[in-house]
Each structure stands twice: as structure tokens, then as C-alpha cells.
C-alpha positions as a Python dict, from the first residue, in 0.01 Angstrom:
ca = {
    (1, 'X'): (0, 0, 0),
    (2, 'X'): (280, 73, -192),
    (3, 'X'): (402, -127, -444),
    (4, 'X'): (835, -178, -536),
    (5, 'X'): (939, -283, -833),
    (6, 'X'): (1285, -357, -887),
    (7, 'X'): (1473, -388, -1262),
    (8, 'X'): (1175, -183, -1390),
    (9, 'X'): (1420, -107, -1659),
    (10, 'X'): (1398, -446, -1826),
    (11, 'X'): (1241, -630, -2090),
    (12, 'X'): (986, -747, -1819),
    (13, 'X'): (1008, -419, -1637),
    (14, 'X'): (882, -223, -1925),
    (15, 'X'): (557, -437, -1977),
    (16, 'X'): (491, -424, -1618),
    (17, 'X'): (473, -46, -1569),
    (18, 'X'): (270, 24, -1937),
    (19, 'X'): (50, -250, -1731),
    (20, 'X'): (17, -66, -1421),
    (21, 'X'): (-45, 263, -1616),
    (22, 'X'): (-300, 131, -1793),
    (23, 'X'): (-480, 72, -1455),
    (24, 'X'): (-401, 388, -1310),
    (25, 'X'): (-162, 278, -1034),
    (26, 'X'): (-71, 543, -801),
    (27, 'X'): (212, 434, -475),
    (28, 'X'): (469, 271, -721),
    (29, 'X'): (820, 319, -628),
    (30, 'X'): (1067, 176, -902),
    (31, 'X'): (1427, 56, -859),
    (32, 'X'): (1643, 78, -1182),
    (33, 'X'): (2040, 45, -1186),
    (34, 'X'): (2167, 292, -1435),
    (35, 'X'): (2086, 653, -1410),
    (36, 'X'): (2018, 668, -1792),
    (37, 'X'): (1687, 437, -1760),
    (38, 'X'): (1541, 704, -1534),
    (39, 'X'): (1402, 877, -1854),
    (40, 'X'): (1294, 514, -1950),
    (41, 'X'): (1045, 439, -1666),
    (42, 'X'): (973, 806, -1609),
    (43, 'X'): (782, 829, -1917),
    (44, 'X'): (639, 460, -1889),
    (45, 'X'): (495, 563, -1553),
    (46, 'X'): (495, 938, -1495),
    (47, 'X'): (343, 879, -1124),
    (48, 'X'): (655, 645, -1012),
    (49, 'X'): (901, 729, -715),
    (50, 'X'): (1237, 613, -916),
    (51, 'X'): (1530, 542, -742),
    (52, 'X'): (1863, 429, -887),
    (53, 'X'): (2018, 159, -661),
    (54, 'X'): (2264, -151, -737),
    (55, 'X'): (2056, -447, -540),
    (56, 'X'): (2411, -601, -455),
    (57, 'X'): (2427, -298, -245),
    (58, 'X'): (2247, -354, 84),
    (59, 'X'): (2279, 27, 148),
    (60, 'X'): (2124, 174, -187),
    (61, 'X'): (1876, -32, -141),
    (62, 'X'): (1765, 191, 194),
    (63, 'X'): (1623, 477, 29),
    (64, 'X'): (1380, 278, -201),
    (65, 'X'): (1228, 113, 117),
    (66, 'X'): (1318, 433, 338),
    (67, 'X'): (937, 545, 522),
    (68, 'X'): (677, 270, 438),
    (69, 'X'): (478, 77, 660),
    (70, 'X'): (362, -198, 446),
    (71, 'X'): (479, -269, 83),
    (72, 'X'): (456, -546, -191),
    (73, 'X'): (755, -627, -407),
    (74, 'X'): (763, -740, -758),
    (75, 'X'): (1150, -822, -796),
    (76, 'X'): (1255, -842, -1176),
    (77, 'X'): (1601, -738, -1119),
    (78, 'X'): (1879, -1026, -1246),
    (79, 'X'): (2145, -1093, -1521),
    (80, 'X'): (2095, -1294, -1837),
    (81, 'X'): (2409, -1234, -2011),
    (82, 'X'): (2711, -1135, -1792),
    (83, 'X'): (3086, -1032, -1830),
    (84, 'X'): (3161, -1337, -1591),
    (85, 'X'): (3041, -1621, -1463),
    (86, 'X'): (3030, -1468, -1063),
    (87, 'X'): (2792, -1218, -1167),
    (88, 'X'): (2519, -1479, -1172),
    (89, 'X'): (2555, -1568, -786),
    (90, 'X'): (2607, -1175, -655),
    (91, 'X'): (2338, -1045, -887),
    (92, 'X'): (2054, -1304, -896),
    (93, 'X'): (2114, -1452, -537),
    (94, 'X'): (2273, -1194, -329),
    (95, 'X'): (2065, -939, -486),
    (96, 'X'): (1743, -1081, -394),
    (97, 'X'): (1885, -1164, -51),
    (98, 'X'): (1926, -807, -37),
    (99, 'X'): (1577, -679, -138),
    (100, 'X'): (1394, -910, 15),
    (101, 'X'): (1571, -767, 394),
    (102, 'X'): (1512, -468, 278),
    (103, 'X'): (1144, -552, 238),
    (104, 'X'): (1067, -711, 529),
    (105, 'X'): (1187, -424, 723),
    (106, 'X'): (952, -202, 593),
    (107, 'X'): (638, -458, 613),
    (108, 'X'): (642, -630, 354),
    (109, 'X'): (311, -856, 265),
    (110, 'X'): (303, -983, -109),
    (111, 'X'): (706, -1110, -288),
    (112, 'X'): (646, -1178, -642),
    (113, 'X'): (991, -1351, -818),
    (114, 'X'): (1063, -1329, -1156),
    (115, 'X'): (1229, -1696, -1219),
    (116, 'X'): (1314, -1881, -1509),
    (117, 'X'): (1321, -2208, -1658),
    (118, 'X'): (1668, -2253, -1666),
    (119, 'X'): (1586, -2353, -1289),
    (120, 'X'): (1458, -2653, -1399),
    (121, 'X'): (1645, -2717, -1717),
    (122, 'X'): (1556, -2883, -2050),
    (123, 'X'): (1278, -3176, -2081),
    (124, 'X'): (1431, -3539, -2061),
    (125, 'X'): (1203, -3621, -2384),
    (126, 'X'): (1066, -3428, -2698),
    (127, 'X'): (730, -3488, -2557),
    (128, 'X'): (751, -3413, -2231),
    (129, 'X'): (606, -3101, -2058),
    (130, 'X'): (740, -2977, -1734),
    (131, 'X'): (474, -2880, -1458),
    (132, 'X'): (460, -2681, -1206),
    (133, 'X'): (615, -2923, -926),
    (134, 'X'): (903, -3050, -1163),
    (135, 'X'): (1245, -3124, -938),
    (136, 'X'): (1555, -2858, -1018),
    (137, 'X'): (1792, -2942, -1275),
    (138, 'X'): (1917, -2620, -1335),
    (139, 'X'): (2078, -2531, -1665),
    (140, 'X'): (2431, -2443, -1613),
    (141, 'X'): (2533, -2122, -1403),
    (142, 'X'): (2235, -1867, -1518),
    (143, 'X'): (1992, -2181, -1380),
    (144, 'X'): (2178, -2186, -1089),
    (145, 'X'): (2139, -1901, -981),
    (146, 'X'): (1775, -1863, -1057),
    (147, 'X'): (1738, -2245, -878),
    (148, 'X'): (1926, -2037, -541),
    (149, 'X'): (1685, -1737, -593),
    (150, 'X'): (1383, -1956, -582),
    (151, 'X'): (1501, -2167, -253),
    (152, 'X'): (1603, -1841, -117),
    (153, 'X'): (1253, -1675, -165),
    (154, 'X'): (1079, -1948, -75),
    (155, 'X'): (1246, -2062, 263),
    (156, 'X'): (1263, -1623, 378),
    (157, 'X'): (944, -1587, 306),
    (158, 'X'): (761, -1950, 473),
    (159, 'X'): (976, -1812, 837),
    (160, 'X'): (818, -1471, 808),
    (161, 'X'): (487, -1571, 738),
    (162, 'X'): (445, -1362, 425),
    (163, 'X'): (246, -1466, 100),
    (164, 'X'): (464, -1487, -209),
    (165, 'X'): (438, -1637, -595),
    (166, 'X'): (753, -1730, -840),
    (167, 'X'): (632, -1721, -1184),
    (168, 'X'): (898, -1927, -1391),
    (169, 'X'): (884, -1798, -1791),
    (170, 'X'): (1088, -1897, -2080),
    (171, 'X'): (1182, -1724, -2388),
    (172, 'X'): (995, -1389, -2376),
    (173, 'X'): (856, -1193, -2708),
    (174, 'X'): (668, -876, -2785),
    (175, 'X'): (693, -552, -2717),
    (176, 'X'): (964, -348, -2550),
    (177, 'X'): (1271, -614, -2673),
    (178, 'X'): (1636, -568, -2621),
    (179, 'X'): (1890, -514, -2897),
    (180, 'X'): (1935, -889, -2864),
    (181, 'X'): (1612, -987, -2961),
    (182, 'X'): (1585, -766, -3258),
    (183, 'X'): (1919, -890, -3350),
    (184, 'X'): (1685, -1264, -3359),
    (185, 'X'): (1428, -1140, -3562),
    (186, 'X'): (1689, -993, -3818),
    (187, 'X'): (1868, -1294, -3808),
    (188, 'X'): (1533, -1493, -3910),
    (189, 'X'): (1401, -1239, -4194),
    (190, 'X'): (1723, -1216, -4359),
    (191, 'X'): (1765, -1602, -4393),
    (192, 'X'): (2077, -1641, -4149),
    (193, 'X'): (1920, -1813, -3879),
    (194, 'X'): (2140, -2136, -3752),
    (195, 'X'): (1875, -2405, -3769),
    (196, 'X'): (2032, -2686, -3549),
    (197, 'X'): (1918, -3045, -3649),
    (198, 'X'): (1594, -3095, -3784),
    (199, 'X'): (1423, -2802, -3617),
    (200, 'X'): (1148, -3040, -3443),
    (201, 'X'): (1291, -2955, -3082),
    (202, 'X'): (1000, -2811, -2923),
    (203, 'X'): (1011, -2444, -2714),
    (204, 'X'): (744, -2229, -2483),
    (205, 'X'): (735, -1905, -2536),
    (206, 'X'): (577, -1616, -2367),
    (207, 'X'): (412, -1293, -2478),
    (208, 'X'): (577, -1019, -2258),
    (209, 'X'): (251, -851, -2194),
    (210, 'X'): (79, -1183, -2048),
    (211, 'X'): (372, -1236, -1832),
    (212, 'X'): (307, -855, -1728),
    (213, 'X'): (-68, -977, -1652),
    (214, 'X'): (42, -1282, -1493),
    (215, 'X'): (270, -1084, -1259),
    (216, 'X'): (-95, -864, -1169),
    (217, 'X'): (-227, -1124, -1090),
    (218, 'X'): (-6, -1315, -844),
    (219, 'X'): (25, -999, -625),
    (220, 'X'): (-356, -1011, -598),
    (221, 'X'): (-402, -1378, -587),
    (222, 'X'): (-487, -1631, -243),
    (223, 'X'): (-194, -1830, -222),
    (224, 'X'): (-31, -2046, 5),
    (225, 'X'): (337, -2220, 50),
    (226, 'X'): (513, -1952, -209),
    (227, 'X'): (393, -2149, -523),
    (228, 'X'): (586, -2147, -851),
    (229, 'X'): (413, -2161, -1192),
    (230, 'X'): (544, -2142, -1524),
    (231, 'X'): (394, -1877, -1751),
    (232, 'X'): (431, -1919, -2143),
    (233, 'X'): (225, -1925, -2411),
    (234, 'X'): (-83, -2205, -2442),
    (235, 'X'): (145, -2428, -2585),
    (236, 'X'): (516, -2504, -2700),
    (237, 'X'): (589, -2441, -3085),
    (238, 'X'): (862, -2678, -3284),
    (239, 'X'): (1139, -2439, -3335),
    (240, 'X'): (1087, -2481, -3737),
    (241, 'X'): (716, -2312, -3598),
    (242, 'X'): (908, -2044, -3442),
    (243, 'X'): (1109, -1941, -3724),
    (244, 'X'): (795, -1975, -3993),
    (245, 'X'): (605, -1747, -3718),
    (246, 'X'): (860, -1502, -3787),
    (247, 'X'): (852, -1481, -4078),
    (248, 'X'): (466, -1459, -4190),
    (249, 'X'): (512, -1141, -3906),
    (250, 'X'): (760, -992, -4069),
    (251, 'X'): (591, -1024, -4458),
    (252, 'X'): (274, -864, -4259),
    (253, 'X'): (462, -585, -4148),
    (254, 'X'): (605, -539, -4515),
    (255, 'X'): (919, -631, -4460),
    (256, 'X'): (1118, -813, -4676),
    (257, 'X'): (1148, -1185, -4586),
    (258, 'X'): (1415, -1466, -4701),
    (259, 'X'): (1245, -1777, -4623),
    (260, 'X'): (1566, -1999, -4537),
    (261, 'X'): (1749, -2081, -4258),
    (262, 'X'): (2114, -2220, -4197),
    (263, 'X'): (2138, -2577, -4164),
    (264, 'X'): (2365, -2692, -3888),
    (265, 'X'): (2391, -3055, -3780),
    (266, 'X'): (2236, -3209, -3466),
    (267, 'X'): (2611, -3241, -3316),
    (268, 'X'): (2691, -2859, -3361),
    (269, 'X'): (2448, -2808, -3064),
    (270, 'X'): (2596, -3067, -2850),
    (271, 'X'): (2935, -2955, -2925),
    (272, 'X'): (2806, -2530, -2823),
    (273, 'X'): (2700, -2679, -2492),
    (274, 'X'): (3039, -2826, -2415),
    (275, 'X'): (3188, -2539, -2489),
    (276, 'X'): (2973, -2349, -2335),
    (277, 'X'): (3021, -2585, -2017),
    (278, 'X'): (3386, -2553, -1995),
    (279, 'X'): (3383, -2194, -2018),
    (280, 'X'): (3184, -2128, -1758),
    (281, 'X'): (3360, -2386, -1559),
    (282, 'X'): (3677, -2178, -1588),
    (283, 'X'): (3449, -1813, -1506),
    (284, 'X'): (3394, -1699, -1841),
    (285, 'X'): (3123, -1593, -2002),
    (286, 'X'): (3035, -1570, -2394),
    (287, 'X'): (2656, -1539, -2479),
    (288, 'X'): (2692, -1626, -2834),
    (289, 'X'): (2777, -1988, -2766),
    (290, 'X'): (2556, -2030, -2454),
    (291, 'X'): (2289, -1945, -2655),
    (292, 'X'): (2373, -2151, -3005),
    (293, 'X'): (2378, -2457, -2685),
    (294, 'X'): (2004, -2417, -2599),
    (295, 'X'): (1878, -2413, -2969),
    (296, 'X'): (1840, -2759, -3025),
    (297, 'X'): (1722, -2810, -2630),
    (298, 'X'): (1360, -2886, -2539),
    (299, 'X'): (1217, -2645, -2289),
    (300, 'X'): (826, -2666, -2319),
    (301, 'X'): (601, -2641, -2010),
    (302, 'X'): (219, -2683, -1893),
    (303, 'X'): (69, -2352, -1782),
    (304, 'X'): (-257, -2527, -1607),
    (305, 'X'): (-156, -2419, -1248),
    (306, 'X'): (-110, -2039, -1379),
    (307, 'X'): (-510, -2043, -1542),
    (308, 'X'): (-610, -2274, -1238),
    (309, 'X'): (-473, -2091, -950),
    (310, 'X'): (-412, -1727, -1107),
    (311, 'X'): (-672, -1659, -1336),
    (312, 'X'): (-384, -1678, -1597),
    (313, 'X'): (-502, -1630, -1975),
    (314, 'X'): (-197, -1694, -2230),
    (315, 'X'): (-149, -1619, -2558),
    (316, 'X'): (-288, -1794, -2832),
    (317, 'X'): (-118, -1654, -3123),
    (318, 'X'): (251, -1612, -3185),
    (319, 'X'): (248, -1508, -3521),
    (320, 'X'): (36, -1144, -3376),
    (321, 'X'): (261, -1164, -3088),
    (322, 'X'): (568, -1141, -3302),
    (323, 'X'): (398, -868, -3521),
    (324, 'X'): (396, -667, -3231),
    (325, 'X'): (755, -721, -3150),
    (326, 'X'): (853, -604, -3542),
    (327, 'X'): (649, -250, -3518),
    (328, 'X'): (809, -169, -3171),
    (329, 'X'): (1144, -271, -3309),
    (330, 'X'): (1074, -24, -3633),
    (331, 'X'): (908, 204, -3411),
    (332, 'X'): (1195, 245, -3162),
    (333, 'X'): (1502, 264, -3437),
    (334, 'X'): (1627, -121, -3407),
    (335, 'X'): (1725, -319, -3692),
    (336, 'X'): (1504, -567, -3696),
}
């Protein structure tokens, strides 16, 4: 059986192959869209096929499926942060369109999708926690998109009879971080961080490497009706939490550590969303304000269906999580 795994590249991507080599995996074909992250995933997972395809492309997505006779997909590929608006739609709905043709053509049997909460939105109430049946109420064109990926997934894969999971994460952590995420962590240790309202707004979380396990899992898993669950943390932290978790990983680490933040009032989130609303209304893009728009937002979720129905095992502490994300920062050059 071989096993595809498309934006191996990633955040996500990363954690999934150190996962599989860790087990030995042999069959692995990886899909990554930039010749430069070949050296990336070569190294993560020595044994991989690698191929270097755009999944908006229906044709350089051939070779990557070219020869099997049964496969299982794990499809991380998608945009967080585009140049415009459109790239949501053609990358995170007409790319998964894409690979999932591509897979059933060359017999496909297990689709795990990486989702996202922004599917489902923010909670109504502080207190709330979404579960894993919770209506779409996607947040703004990002959630769109991943709401269209879902429905797509789901409907292709009930007609063709194959077995599938979504696993729905929020915020990730841990190891193998972008630039953007190190740029958080700075931002936190040095005192700077924009603290909108009273910082009692409550966010899941989710250790990189448990969403790596979680993703294991599902491909091995009995499941039926393509069944979405969110995978975080054990439970949400206040975002004051968050930013004090930082920090004690950061003084463990030796680092120096400001302990203040930047006190912005409850209405300078409200007002980032509108903005943020209008641009993208008009096709543009600007990931500074979209994400000063979310920081006073509840998004906290239930992961009972994951341990129930998975075998999923979450994290229990952030502050060792984010330790972990501070020595691969310092021991990959990032300015954390």
C-alpha cells in the first residue's frame, strides 16, 4: 500500500514524515510545491518518492499517482496566508478536487483531510465548546474554503464508497514552526505582544506532533460516513494562559523574558475584523490584520470523539510543548 502525502513541506507536513520515520515507513510518495523543499523532506524521510507538483494542476499531479494500484492519501496541502483572496478557493478547494481524482484513479482506499476550525468559526459564548457535529459557520474566506474542502471530501468520497477522516485543528505549536510563529514567540518574550481586552477569551491549541499522531491514526482507524473530529490539546487555555505559557518556556530555555504585554482595548479587535472583512470583500489579502481580528475570538473545542473513536491522546502540557517550539526555533537559526 502506498501511502501520498501532499504539502509534506508544511508545518504539519514536517511532523508527519519525522512520524512516519520513526516507524520505519517504507512506500511513501510525497508531493511538495517548490523545488527548494525537496532537500526539506528528503532528509526528514530519506526513503520517500518526492515529487514537485502544484495541486491546482490536474496534470502534475499525474506523476505522483502515475503506477499504483491501491494508495491512501493524507492531503495537507492548502493556504493560510495568501497574496489574494482567490487563492483560498483554487488552492484549498480546487486543489483537493484535484488530488482526490487523481486518487481515485489509482485505487484509492483511506482520504485523510487536514481541516481547520475556521470551518466552523468562533464559539457563540466564552464557555462554549464546539463538538464534533457543530453546524458550519465558517470564518471569513480561509473558513470558506476549508468549509468547501470538507463538503467536497465528504460527498466524493460517500459516492465512491471509500473510508475517509477530516481532522479539524486549531492553532498549531511545537516543533518544525514557520517564520511566523517564531515571529509570535518573539513577540511574547520581548513584551510586545497586543493583548486585546482582558485576555480571558479562551483558545485550543494543538501540539504539532499529536496532530501528526492523530493523522496515524485516522488512516488506520474503522470509520464510517467520513467523520470529522477536532484535534487540540485536552483543553482550551485563556489567552492571558497562552502568553504566561510562553513565557515560563522561554525563562526555561534561558532566554531572556519581559513579562508584559500591550494592552489594546476590547474594540481594537472588533474594529481588525471589519477591516479585515472589507478587505477581503474587495480580494485583498493582509495577514497582519486578519490575524490581530481572531485574537480576542473564542475558538475552543471538545476532543472526546478524537480519544473515543481514534485512540487520540492530546497533550497535556503547553508550557513543555512550547519549550520544544523555542529549542527548534534556536536550533534552526530563527529569532525567536
Amino acid at each position: 500500500m502506498t501511502l501520498v502525502v501532499t504539502g509534506a513541506a508544511g508545518w504539519f507536513g514536517q511532523a508527519f514524515l519525522a512520524r512516519l520515520a520513526g516507524r520505519g515507513a517504507e512506500g511513501v510518495r510525497v508531493v511538495v510545491r517548490s523545488p527548494h523543499d525537496v532537500p526539506l523532506v528528503g532528509s526528514a524521510l530519506p526513503s520517500a518518492r518526492i515529487s514537485v507538483a502544484d495541486t491546482t494542476d490536474a496534470d502534475a499531479l499525474r506523476e505522483v499517482f502515475e503506477g499504483l494500484g491501491e494508495c491512501q492519501v493524507v492531503h495537507a496541502a492548502g493556504v493560510i496566508h495568501p497574496g489574494r483572496v482567490g487563492e483560498f478557493h483554487q488552492v484549498n478547494v480546487v486543489g483537493t478536487r484535484n488530488v482526490l481524482r487523481s486518487a481515485l484513479g489509482a485505487g484509492l482506499t483511506r482520504f485523510v483531510h487536514l481541516s481547520s476550525n475556521s470551518a466552523i468559526g468562533t464559539n457563540p459564548s466564552p464557555d462554549d465548546l464546539f463538538r464534533d457535529n457543530e453546524p458550519f459557520d465558517p470564518y471569513l474566506g480561509y473558513g470558506a474554503s476549508k468549509m468547501d474542502a470538507e463538503l467536497l471530501v465528504k460527498d466524493t468520497l460517500v459516492d465512491a464508497g471509500v473510508a475517509g477522516v477530516i481532522l479539524r485543528p486549531p492553532w498549531f505549536y511545537g516543533r518544525f514552526q514557520p517564520d511566523r510563529q517564531a515571529r509570535f514567540l518573539k513577540t511574547v518574550r520581548r513584551g510586545r505582544f497586543p493583548l486585546v481586552g482582558d485576555g480571558s477569551n479562551r483558545r485550543s491549541m494543538v501540539d504539532v506532533d499529536s496532530l501528526a499522531a492523530a493523522a496515524d491514526l485516522a488512516l488506520a482507524v474503522e470509520v464510517a460516513d467520513v467523520p470529522a473530529y477536532w484535534i487540540a490539546d485536552r483543553r482550551p487555555y485563556r489567552m492571558t494562559e497562552i502568553i504566561e505559557a510562553v513565557w515560563q518556556a522561554a525563562s526555561a530555555e534561558g532566554l531572556t523574558v519581559r513579562e508584559k504585554v500591550l494592552r489594546l482595548p476590547a474594540a481594537a479587535g472588533k474594529a481588525a475584523y471589519r477591516i479585515d472583512a472589507a478587505l477581503q470583500g474587495s480580494g485583498r489579502y493582509q495577514q497582519e490584520i486578519h490575524v490581530a481580528g481572531e485574537l480576542d475570538k473564542n475558538i475552543a473545542c471538545s476532543v472526546e470523539g478524537a480519544e473515543r473513536d481514534l485512540g487520540f491522546r492530546p497533550s497535556e502540557s503547553l508550557v513543555d510543548g512550547m519549550r520544544r517550539s523555542y529549542r527548534y526555533g534556536l536550533e534552526n537559526g530563527q529569532d525567536v
